[in-house]
Amino acid sequence: MIEVLVLYYSRNGATRRLAEAIAEGIAGVSGVEARMRTVPAVSAVSEATEPAIPTAGPPYVELTDLSECAGLAMGSPTRFGNMAAPLKYFIDQTGAQWMTGALRGKPACVFSSTGSLHGGQETTLLSMMLPLLHHGMLLVGIPYSEAELMTTSAGGTPYGATHWAGADGSHTVTATELHLAQVLGERLARVALRLA
Ligand SMILES: Cc1cc2nc3c(=O)[nH]c(=O)nc-3n(C[C@H](O)[C@H](O)[C@H](O)COP(=O)(O)O)c2cc1C
């Protein structure tokens, strides 16, 4: 049995819903389990700290999760066309893992949620790919054999899974968005299994 790390930040729950769909896709592959982890918010007051254990949802990620897992699905809400600071803050602490190659040769995929449909889904996905490439990870996307990529009227891209949450976050994740997120999780798990 191998584990694939599903690491995300979500302030209002939209990105978390995609993370759960990706984890479902991973769990559908025999021999692979999903390990869900999140990151704490970064406080505007640098002395302030979050409780050591989140009040709800998965535990906070630890650096050992990166070396213990055979693959990584990483997700963030879009913030000004980029990944959110709490996730970037965690990544910026992975210098030792970079030096030792803890993630080198492992597969990874990315996912995101936005307020507006054209507000930076692809740019956010690309911004998350950059540090993963520096780590030597092998990126997995969604192939156009998934017909929904051509027909979606909300999220879902070849670069990774996405959700269009709407300006007030009121959009529920569509069946197409869910399907593409699950497909991505399953694909990542199959690649991780082959490489492990
Ligand atoms: C500071 C800030 C910046 C944002 N920037 C963008 C943006 O560039 N494009 C966009 O479409 N949505 C943007 N949003 C909206 C979030 O991406 C959107 O609400 C997302 O679905 C939240 O995901 P969550 O529920 O997982 O926290 C921004 C939100 C905040 C708070």
Short mmCIF file of N, CA, C and O in Angstrom, two decimals, residues 3-8 22 26 61 65-66 69-75 90-91 103 106-111 132 135 137-139 188 192:
data_model
loop_
_atom_site.label_atom_id
_atom_site.label_comp_id
_atom_site.label_asym_id
_atom_site.label_seq_id
_atom_site.Cartn_x
_atom_site.Cartn_y
_atom_site.Cartn_z
N GLU A 3 0.86 5.73 -0.17
CA GLU A 3 0.01 6.88 0.13
C GLU A 3 0.34 8.04 -0.80
O GLU A 3 1.51 8.25 -1.13
N VAL A 4 -0.69 8.78 -1.20
CA VAL A 4 -0.52 10.00 -2.00
C VAL A 4 -1.01 11.17 -1.14
O VAL A 4 -2.12 11.13 -0.59
N LEU A 5 -0.18 12.17 -1.02
CA LEU A 5 -0.51 13.33 -0.18
C LEU A 5 -1.43 14.30 -0.91
O LEU A 5 -1.11 14.73 -2.02
N VAL A 6 -2.57 14.61 -0.31
CA VAL A 6 -3.46 15.64 -0.85
C VAL A 6 -3.33 16.85 0.07
O VAL A 6 -3.86 16.87 1.18
N LEU A 7 -2.59 17.84 -0.38
CA LEU A 7 -2.24 19.00 0.44
C LEU A 7 -2.92 20.23 -0.14
O LEU A 7 -2.77 20.52 -1.33
N TYR A 8 -3.67 20.95 0.71
CA TYR A 8 -4.40 22.09 0.19
C TYR A 8 -4.56 23.15 1.27
O TYR A 8 -4.43 22.88 2.47
N ILE A 22 -10.59 14.64 -5.36
CA ILE A 22 -9.31 14.04 -5.77
C ILE A 22 -8.97 12.85 -4.87
O ILE A 22 -8.53 11.80 -5.35
N ILE A 26 -8.28 8.94 -5.81
CA ILE A 26 -7.10 8.20 -5.35
C ILE A 26 -7.53 6.90 -4.67
O ILE A 26 -6.99 5.82 -4.93
N VAL A 61 -0.09 19.84 7.67
CA VAL A 61 0.96 19.05 7.03
C VAL A 61 2.25 19.18 7.84
O VAL A 61 2.52 20.21 8.47
N ASP A 65 5.50 14.34 5.89
CA ASP A 65 4.47 13.88 4.96
C ASP A 65 5.01 13.85 3.53
O ASP A 65 4.64 13.00 2.73
N LEU A 66 5.87 14.80 3.21
CA LEU A 66 6.41 14.89 1.84
C LEU A 66 7.29 13.69 1.50
O LEU A 66 7.22 13.15 0.40
N CYS A 69 5.09 10.14 1.50
CA CYS A 69 4.07 9.86 0.47
C CYS A 69 4.70 9.67 -0.90
O CYS A 69 5.76 10.22 -1.20
N ALA A 70 4.01 8.90 -1.73
CA ALA A 70 4.53 8.51 -3.05
C ALA A 70 4.10 9.47 -4.15
O ALA A 70 4.51 9.32 -5.30
N GLY A 71 3.25 10.45 -3.82
CA GLY A 71 2.79 11.43 -4.80
C GLY A 71 2.14 12.59 -4.06
O GLY A 71 1.91 12.51 -2.85
N LEU A 72 1.84 13.66 -4.80
CA LEU A 72 1.31 14.87 -4.17
C LEU A 72 0.25 15.54 -5.04
O LEU A 72 0.51 15.82 -6.22
N ALA A 73 -0.93 15.78 -4.48
CA ALA A 73 -1.94 16.63 -5.11
C ALA A 73 -1.99 17.91 -4.29
O ALA A 73 -2.22 17.86 -3.08
N MET A 74 -1.74 19.07 -4.90
CA MET A 74 -1.62 20.31 -4.15
C MET A 74 -2.63 21.34 -4.65
O MET A 74 -2.71 21.60 -5.85
N GLY A 75 -3.42 21.90 -3.73
CA GLY A 75 -4.48 22.81 -4.13
C GLY A 75 -4.52 24.09 -3.33
O GLY A 75 -4.16 24.13 -2.16
N PHE A 90 4.30 27.42 3.41
CA PHE A 90 4.74 26.05 3.71
C PHE A 90 5.81 25.60 2.71
O PHE A 90 6.84 25.04 3.10
N ILE A 91 5.55 25.84 1.42
CA ILE A 91 6.51 25.40 0.39
C ILE A 91 7.89 26.02 0.65
O ILE A 91 8.92 25.39 0.45
N LEU A 103 11.23 14.74 -2.91
CA LEU A 103 10.10 14.67 -3.84
C LEU A 103 10.53 14.31 -5.26
O LEU A 103 9.68 14.16 -6.14
N LYS A 106 8.76 11.85 -8.00
CA LYS A 106 7.40 11.49 -7.59
C LYS A 106 6.39 12.29 -8.42
O LYS A 106 6.66 13.44 -8.79
N PRO A 107 5.20 11.71 -8.68
CA PRO A 107 4.20 12.43 -9.48
C PRO A 107 3.43 13.44 -8.65
O PRO A 107 3.25 13.27 -7.43
N ALA A 108 2.95 14.50 -9.32
CA ALA A 108 2.18 15.55 -8.63
C ALA A 108 1.11 16.09 -9.56
O ALA A 108 1.25 16.04 -10.79
N CYS A 109 0.04 16.61 -8.96
CA CYS A 109 -0.97 17.34 -9.72
C CYS A 109 -1.42 18.54 -8.89
O CYS A 109 -1.12 18.62 -7.70
N VAL A 110 -2.12 19.48 -9.53
CA VAL A 110 -2.52 20.72 -8.85
C VAL A 110 -4.01 21.00 -9.09
O VAL A 110 -4.58 20.56 -10.08
N PHE A 111 -4.61 21.75 -8.14
CA PHE A 111 -6.02 22.11 -8.28
C PHE A 111 -6.29 23.45 -7.61
O PHE A 111 -5.52 23.89 -6.74
N LEU A 132 7.06 22.73 -7.66
CA LEU A 132 7.06 21.27 -7.76
C LEU A 132 8.08 20.82 -8.81
O LEU A 132 8.73 19.78 -8.65
N HIS A 135 11.42 20.90 -7.34
CA HIS A 135 11.61 19.72 -6.49
C HIS A 135 11.85 18.45 -7.31
O HIS A 135 12.08 17.39 -6.74
N MET A 137 9.58 17.01 -9.32
CA MET A 137 8.38 16.18 -9.41
C MET A 137 7.93 16.04 -10.86
O MET A 137 8.28 16.84 -11.73
N LEU A 138 7.15 14.99 -11.13
CA LEU A 138 6.64 14.71 -12.48
C LEU A 138 5.17 15.11 -12.51
O LEU A 138 4.35 14.54 -11.79
N LEU A 139 4.84 16.10 -13.33
CA LEU A 139 3.48 16.66 -13.29
C LEU A 139 2.49 15.83 -14.11
O LEU A 139 2.79 15.42 -15.23
N LEU A 188 -3.36 10.31 -10.89
CA LEU A 188 -2.18 10.51 -10.05
C LEU A 188 -1.85 9.24 -9.28
O LEU A 188 -0.68 8.83 -9.18
N ALA A 192 1.52 7.03 -9.47
CA ALA A 192 2.31 6.83 -8.24
C ALA A 192 2.56 5.35 -8.00
O ALA A 192 3.67 4.95 -7.62
#
